[in-house]
mmCIF file of C-alpha atoms and ligand atoms in Angstrom:
data_model
loop_
_atom_site.group_PDB
_atom_site.id
_atom_site.type_symbol
_atom_site.label_atom_id
_atom_site.label_comp_id
_atom_site.label_asym_id
_atom_site.label_seq_id
_atom_site.Cartn_x
_atom_site.Cartn_y
_atom_site.Cartn_z
ATOM 1 C CA UNK A 511 -22.197 -32.349 12.608
ATOM 2 C CA UNK A 512 -25.633 -33.893 13.224
ATOM 3 C CA UNK A 513 -24.537 -37.208 11.654
ATOM 4 C CA UNK A 514 -21.493 -37.493 13.931
ATOM 5 C CA UNK A 515 -23.500 -36.696 17.043
ATOM 6 C CA UNK A 516 -26.124 -39.246 15.956
ATOM 7 C CA UNK A 517 -23.446 -41.969 15.700
ATOM 8 C CA UNK A 518 -21.846 -40.824 18.961
ATOM 9 C CA UNK A 519 -25.180 -41.550 20.619
ATOM 10 C CA UNK A 520 -25.510 -44.925 18.885
ATOM 11 C CA UNK A 521 -21.998 -45.779 20.107
ATOM 12 C CA UNK A 522 -22.943 -45.504 23.765
ATOM 13 C CA UNK A 523 -26.364 -47.079 23.359
ATOM 14 C CA UNK A 524 -27.216 -50.678 24.203
ATOM 15 C CA UNK A 525 -27.122 -51.478 20.505
ATOM 16 C CA UNK A 526 -24.009 -50.007 18.834
ATOM 17 C CA UNK A 527 -24.823 -52.107 15.718
ATOM 18 C CA UNK A 528 -23.018 -55.261 16.794
ATOM 19 C CA UNK A 529 -23.985 -58.446 14.969
ATOM 20 C CA UNK A 530 -26.883 -60.616 16.042
ATOM 21 C CA UNK A 531 -26.802 -64.401 15.718
ATOM 22 C CA UNK A 532 -29.018 -63.977 12.647
ATOM 23 C CA UNK A 533 -26.342 -61.859 10.915
ATOM 24 C CA UNK A 534 -23.620 -64.488 11.220
ATOM 25 C CA UNK A 535 -24.552 -66.603 8.159
ATOM 26 C CA UNK A 536 -24.300 -63.395 6.100
ATOM 27 C CA UNK A 537 -20.876 -62.681 7.586
ATOM 28 C CA UNK A 538 -19.780 -66.178 6.623
ATOM 29 C CA UNK A 539 -21.138 -65.532 3.119
ATOM 30 C CA UNK A 540 -19.069 -62.332 3.028
ATOM 31 C CA UNK A 541 -15.950 -64.229 4.149
ATOM 32 C CA UNK A 542 -16.402 -66.680 1.303
ATOM 33 C CA UNK A 543 -16.907 -63.920 -1.229
ATOM 34 C CA UNK A 544 -13.783 -62.087 -0.083
ATOM 35 C CA UNK A 545 -11.701 -65.243 -0.424
ATOM 36 C CA UNK A 546 -8.454 -65.901 1.404
ATOM 37 C CA UNK A 547 -7.330 -62.682 3.115
ATOM 38 C CA UNK A 548 -4.363 -64.157 4.953
ATOM 39 C CA UNK A 549 -1.614 -61.559 5.199
ATOM 40 C CA UNK A 550 -3.688 -58.814 3.522
ATOM 41 C CA UNK A 551 -3.608 -55.097 4.348
ATOM 42 C CA UNK A 552 -7.211 -53.989 4.841
ATOM 43 C CA UNK A 553 -8.532 -50.443 5.175
ATOM 44 C CA UNK A 554 -11.971 -50.185 6.797
ATOM 45 C CA UNK A 555 -13.464 -46.677 6.724
ATOM 46 C CA UNK A 556 -16.539 -46.196 8.949
ATOM 47 C CA UNK A 557 -15.766 -49.181 11.170
ATOM 48 C CA UNK A 558 -18.259 -48.148 13.867
ATOM 49 C CA UNK A 559 -17.974 -50.250 17.015
ATOM 50 C CA UNK A 560 -16.037 -52.785 14.940
ATOM 51 C CA UNK A 561 -18.337 -55.790 14.503
ATOM 52 C CA UNK A 562 -16.715 -56.607 11.177
ATOM 53 C CA UNK A 563 -13.250 -55.362 12.204
ATOM 54 C CA UNK A 564 -13.127 -58.189 14.693
ATOM 55 C CA UNK A 565 -13.735 -60.754 11.945
ATOM 56 C CA UNK A 566 -11.301 -59.044 9.578
ATOM 57 C CA UNK A 567 -8.601 -59.320 12.225
ATOM 58 C CA UNK A 568 -9.070 -63.093 12.222
ATOM 59 C CA UNK A 569 -9.352 -63.371 8.450
ATOM 60 C CA UNK A 570 -6.086 -61.525 7.760
ATOM 61 C CA UNK A 571 -4.268 -63.353 10.570
ATOM 62 C CA UNK A 572 -1.088 -62.285 12.380
ATOM 63 C CA UNK A 573 0.748 -61.474 9.120
ATOM 64 C CA UNK A 574 -2.046 -59.156 8.002
ATOM 65 C CA UNK A 575 -3.118 -55.735 9.152
ATOM 66 C CA UNK A 576 -6.430 -53.881 9.523
ATOM 67 C CA UNK A 577 -6.584 -50.089 9.676
ATOM 68 C CA UNK A 578 -10.072 -49.185 10.879
ATOM 69 C CA UNK A 579 -11.275 -45.612 11.238
ATOM 70 C CA UNK A 580 -14.466 -43.707 11.888
ATOM 71 C CA UNK A 581 -15.554 -40.075 12.040
ATOM 72 C CA UNK A 582 -17.473 -40.588 15.300
ATOM 73 C CA UNK A 583 -15.215 -40.337 18.370
ATOM 74 C CA UNK A 584 -17.803 -42.366 20.300
ATOM 75 C CA UNK A 585 -17.612 -45.236 17.813
ATOM 76 C CA UNK A 586 -13.807 -45.096 17.815
ATOM 77 C CA UNK A 587 -13.816 -45.320 21.612
ATOM 78 C CA UNK A 588 -16.197 -48.255 21.594
ATOM 79 C CA UNK A 589 -14.294 -50.074 18.850
ATOM 80 C CA UNK A 590 -10.878 -49.511 20.491
ATOM 81 C CA UNK A 591 -12.157 -50.730 23.856
ATOM 82 C CA UNK A 592 -13.714 -53.862 22.357
ATOM 83 C CA UNK A 593 -10.718 -54.790 20.219
ATOM 84 C CA UNK A 594 -7.801 -53.620 22.344
ATOM 85 C CA UNK A 595 -6.303 -57.118 22.511
ATOM 86 C CA UNK A 596 -6.026 -57.600 18.751
ATOM 87 C CA UNK A 597 -2.458 -56.860 17.718
ATOM 88 C CA UNK A 598 -3.113 -56.585 13.989
ATOM 89 C CA UNK A 599 -5.729 -53.794 14.194
ATOM 90 C CA UNK A 600 -5.234 -50.036 14.424
ATOM 91 C CA UNK A 601 -8.336 -47.969 15.205
ATOM 92 C CA UNK A 602 -8.285 -44.235 14.550
ATOM 93 C CA UNK A 603 -10.639 -41.264 14.365
ATOM 94 C CA UNK A 604 -11.062 -39.671 10.948
ATOM 95 C CA UNK A 605 -13.306 -39.038 7.973
ATOM 96 C CA UNK A 606 -12.929 -40.750 4.652
ATOM 97 C CA UNK A 607 -13.013 -37.355 2.951
ATOM 98 C CA UNK A 608 -9.694 -36.290 4.484
ATOM 99 C CA UNK A 609 -8.121 -39.543 5.631
ATOM 100 C CA UNK A 610 -4.442 -39.568 4.833
ATOM 101 C CA UNK A 611 -3.744 -43.266 4.113
ATOM 102 C CA UNK A 612 -0.695 -44.523 2.296
ATOM 103 C CA UNK A 613 -1.402 -44.407 -1.438
ATOM 104 C CA UNK A 614 -1.330 -47.616 -3.471
ATOM 105 C CA UNK A 615 -0.880 -49.688 -0.330
ATOM 106 C CA UNK A 616 -4.137 -51.533 0.434
ATOM 107 C CA UNK A 617 -5.110 -54.983 -0.788
ATOM 108 C CA UNK A 618 -8.709 -54.464 0.250
ATOM 109 C CA UNK A 619 -10.756 -51.395 1.083
ATOM 110 C CA UNK A 620 -13.981 -52.482 2.688
ATOM 111 C CA UNK A 621 -16.948 -50.117 2.916
ATOM 112 C CA UNK A 622 -19.242 -52.098 5.171
ATOM 113 C CA UNK A 623 -22.588 -50.491 6.100
ATOM 114 C CA UNK A 624 -21.184 -46.984 5.578
ATOM 115 C CA UNK A 625 -21.575 -45.894 1.931
ATOM 116 C CA UNK A 626 -25.020 -44.228 2.328
ATOM 117 C CA UNK A 627 -23.546 -41.813 4.876
ATOM 118 C CA UNK A 628 -21.009 -40.250 2.497
ATOM 119 C CA UNK A 629 -22.161 -36.850 1.282
ATOM 120 C CA UNK A 630 -20.257 -36.864 -2.002
ATOM 121 C CA UNK A 631 -20.234 -40.548 -2.923
ATOM 122 C CA UNK A 632 -18.512 -40.240 -6.351
ATOM 123 C CA UNK A 633 -15.716 -38.137 -4.813
ATOM 124 C CA UNK A 634 -15.134 -40.740 -2.072
ATOM 125 C CA UNK A 635 -14.885 -43.517 -4.662
ATOM 126 C CA UNK A 636 -12.328 -41.549 -6.656
ATOM 127 C CA UNK A 637 -10.325 -40.754 -3.556
ATOM 128 C CA UNK A 638 -10.246 -44.360 -2.372
ATOM 129 C CA UNK A 639 -9.048 -45.644 -5.730
ATOM 130 C CA UNK A 640 -5.653 -44.039 -5.199
ATOM 131 C CA UNK A 641 -5.232 -45.918 -1.904
ATOM 132 C CA UNK A 642 -5.613 -49.339 -3.542
ATOM 133 C CA UNK A 643 -2.604 -51.455 -4.402
ATOM 134 C CA UNK A 644 -2.507 -52.206 -8.158
ATOM 135 C CA UNK A 645 -4.070 -55.626 -7.537
ATOM 136 C CA UNK A 646 -6.312 -54.368 -4.705
ATOM 137 C CA UNK A 647 -10.091 -54.464 -4.473
ATOM 138 C CA UNK A 648 -12.745 -52.102 -3.225
ATOM 139 C CA UNK A 649 -15.759 -53.865 -1.693
ATOM 140 C CA UNK A 650 -19.008 -52.134 -0.774
ATOM 141 C CA UNK A 651 -21.401 -54.318 1.158
ATOM 142 C CA UNK A 652 -24.484 -54.372 3.354
ATOM 143 C CA UNK A 653 -26.570 -57.060 4.937
ATOM 144 C CA UNK A 654 -29.678 -55.644 3.229
ATOM 145 C CA UNK A 655 -30.423 -54.652 -0.330
ATOM 146 C CA UNK A 656 -30.744 -50.965 -1.251
ATOM 147 C CA UNK A 657 -34.565 -50.925 -1.264
ATOM 148 C CA UNK A 658 -34.846 -52.361 2.259
ATOM 149 C CA UNK A 659 -32.011 -50.266 3.641
ATOM 150 C CA UNK A 660 -33.281 -46.992 2.183
ATOM 151 C CA UNK A 661 -36.756 -47.716 3.579
ATOM 152 C CA UNK A 662 -35.205 -48.326 7.020
ATOM 153 C CA UNK A 663 -33.235 -45.082 6.865
ATOM 154 C CA UNK A 664 -36.412 -43.154 6.062
ATOM 155 C CA UNK A 665 -37.703 -44.107 9.514
ATOM 156 C CA UNK A 666 -34.580 -42.955 11.387
ATOM 157 C CA UNK A 667 -33.671 -39.540 12.800
ATOM 158 C CA UNK A 668 -33.335 -36.558 10.455
ATOM 159 C CA UNK A 669 -29.509 -36.742 10.619
ATOM 160 C CA UNK A 670 -29.431 -39.966 8.563
ATOM 161 C CA UNK A 671 -32.950 -40.133 7.125
ATOM 162 C CA UNK A 672 -31.868 -39.154 3.622
ATOM 163 C CA UNK A 673 -28.668 -41.201 3.551
ATOM 164 C CA UNK A 674 -29.147 -43.399 0.553
ATOM 165 C CA UNK A 675 -27.566 -46.544 -0.834
ATOM 166 C CA UNK A 676 -27.578 -46.429 -4.664
ATOM 167 C CA UNK A 677 -29.367 -49.237 -6.466
ATOM 168 C CA UNK A 678 -27.436 -51.708 -8.627
ATOM 169 C CA UNK A 679 -27.349 -49.819 -11.930
ATOM 170 C CA UNK A 680 -26.526 -46.516 -10.250
ATOM 171 C CA UNK A 681 -23.735 -48.005 -8.125
ATOM 172 C CA UNK A 682 -22.278 -49.808 -11.113
ATOM 173 C CA UNK A 683 -22.208 -46.588 -13.171
ATOM 174 C CA UNK A 684 -20.786 -44.578 -10.268
ATOM 175 C CA UNK A 685 -17.923 -47.048 -9.856
ATOM 176 C CA UNK A 686 -17.131 -47.025 -13.572
ATOM 177 C CA UNK A 687 -17.178 -43.220 -13.702
ATOM 178 C CA UNK A 688 -14.738 -43.165 -10.789
ATOM 179 C CA UNK A 689 -12.312 -45.332 -12.794
ATOM 180 C CA UNK A 690 -13.081 -48.829 -11.504
ATOM 181 C CA UNK A 691 -13.779 -52.090 -13.251
ATOM 182 C CA UNK A 692 -16.754 -53.751 -11.554
ATOM 183 C CA UNK A 693 -16.140 -57.424 -10.813
ATOM 184 C CA UNK A 694 -19.398 -58.201 -8.973
ATOM 185 C CA UNK A 695 -22.568 -56.226 -8.398
ATOM 186 C CA UNK A 696 -25.453 -57.652 -6.377
ATOM 187 C CA UNK A 697 -28.397 -55.785 -4.913
ATOM 188 C CA UNK A 698 -31.176 -58.043 -3.691
ATOM 189 C CA UNK A 699 -33.398 -58.425 -0.684
ATOM 190 C CA UNK A 700 -30.999 -59.108 2.211
ATOM 191 C CA UNK A 701 -27.857 -58.785 0.142
ATOM 192 C CA UNK A 702 -25.713 -55.984 -1.295
ATOM 193 C CA UNK A 703 -22.228 -56.715 -2.560
ATOM 194 C CA UNK A 704 -20.063 -54.809 -5.004
ATOM 195 C CA UNK A 705 -16.476 -55.657 -5.732
ATOM 196 C CA UNK A 706 -14.285 -53.533 -7.998
ATOM 197 C CA UNK A 707 -10.669 -52.921 -8.943
ATOM 198 C CA UNK A 708 -8.684 -50.350 -10.848
ATOM 199 C CA UNK A 709 -10.176 -49.971 -14.320
ATOM 200 C CA UNK A 710 -8.009 -50.472 -17.376
ATOM 201 C CA UNK A 711 -8.320 -46.828 -18.368
ATOM 202 C CA UNK A 712 -8.152 -45.288 -14.890
HETATM 203 C C1 LIG B 652 -24.217 -47.493 10.089
HETATM 204 S S1 LIG B 652 -22.699 -47.254 10.932
HETATM 205 C C2 LIG B 652 -21.878 -48.793 10.576
HETATM 206 C C3 LIG B 652 -20.596 -48.988 11.314
HETATM 207 C C4 LIG B 652 -19.896 -50.299 10.995
HETATM 208 N N1 LIG B 652 -19.375 -50.301 9.635
HETATM 209 C C5 LIG B 652 -20.839 -51.454 11.206
HETATM 210 O O1 LIG B 652 -21.180 -52.105 10.245
HETATM 211 O O2 LIG B 652 -21.255 -51.650 12.363
HETATM 212 C C6 LIG B 652 -21.853 -46.102 9.886
HETATM 213 C C7 LIG B 652 -20.572 -45.602 10.490
HETATM 214 O O3 LIG B 652 -19.895 -44.810 9.529
HETATM 215 C C8 LIG B 652 -19.321 -43.699 10.175
HETATM 216 N N2 LIG B 652 -19.179 -42.648 9.163
HETATM 217 C C9 LIG B 652 -20.161 -41.937 8.566
HETATM 218 N N3 LIG B 652 -19.647 -41.083 7.677
HETATM 219 C C10 LIG B 652 -18.299 -41.262 7.716
HETATM 220 C C11 LIG B 652 -17.220 -40.655 7.025
HETATM 221 N N4 LIG B 652 -17.435 -39.693 6.139
HETATM 222 N N5 LIG B 652 -15.953 -41.080 7.305
HETATM 223 C C12 LIG B 652 -15.742 -42.050 8.219
HETATM 224 N N6 LIG B 652 -16.731 -42.648 8.918
HETATM 225 C C13 LIG B 652 -17.997 -42.269 8.660
HETATM 226 C C14 LIG B 652 -20.301 -43.359 11.278
HETATM 227 O O4 LIG B 652 -19.704 -42.590 12.307
HETATM 228 C C15 LIG B 652 -20.747 -44.744 11.728
HETATM 229 O O5 LIG B 652 -19.951 -45.236 12.762
#
């Protein structure tokens, strides 16, 4: 898969997408938006080298649990090596399309900087809904808005050049069609944040 080999190469590069100092205020903003996660069970598909996984581990605390996975073996290796001391994280290799998570078990499913890379985005949303606990939330977020991110992708290698983050109206409609109720939907310069839960008629 060209996309997997692309991310395998990113994983061993000098910049495996870890956070810069400039990203940290946005991570704090994300923490505030997510609210108190103490004790939560969090599923993080497409964790990469685990820049956010590390924060999630702290936010859920010792009573919580983070299951992080990625389809790139290189990213999984890098993430596992970086976070091997955290006792509340499990890092595994796998694709969201065939990941076999416990159904109805997750308080939060966090799609952080990964959604554009899914080939069948509506199908992934539908699939993930069944993994959420009845009171659970799905959050899709990026540190850039869709216009900026899609422009960036256009300048990358062919493997990811066409990977696209839907704009606000499109994402909102996609979530509703997949059976979610949208709680928040932001898509602005430097900010993308959607939060959703099981819809009433799902
Ligand atoms: C742009 S990177 C971001 C990684 C991490 N979330 C971060 O913010 O640093 C996207 C990651 O998603 C992974 N990925 C892409 N498609 C995937 C899929 N279908 N299932 C699981 N992981 C996937 C890639 O291997 C890559 O590590």
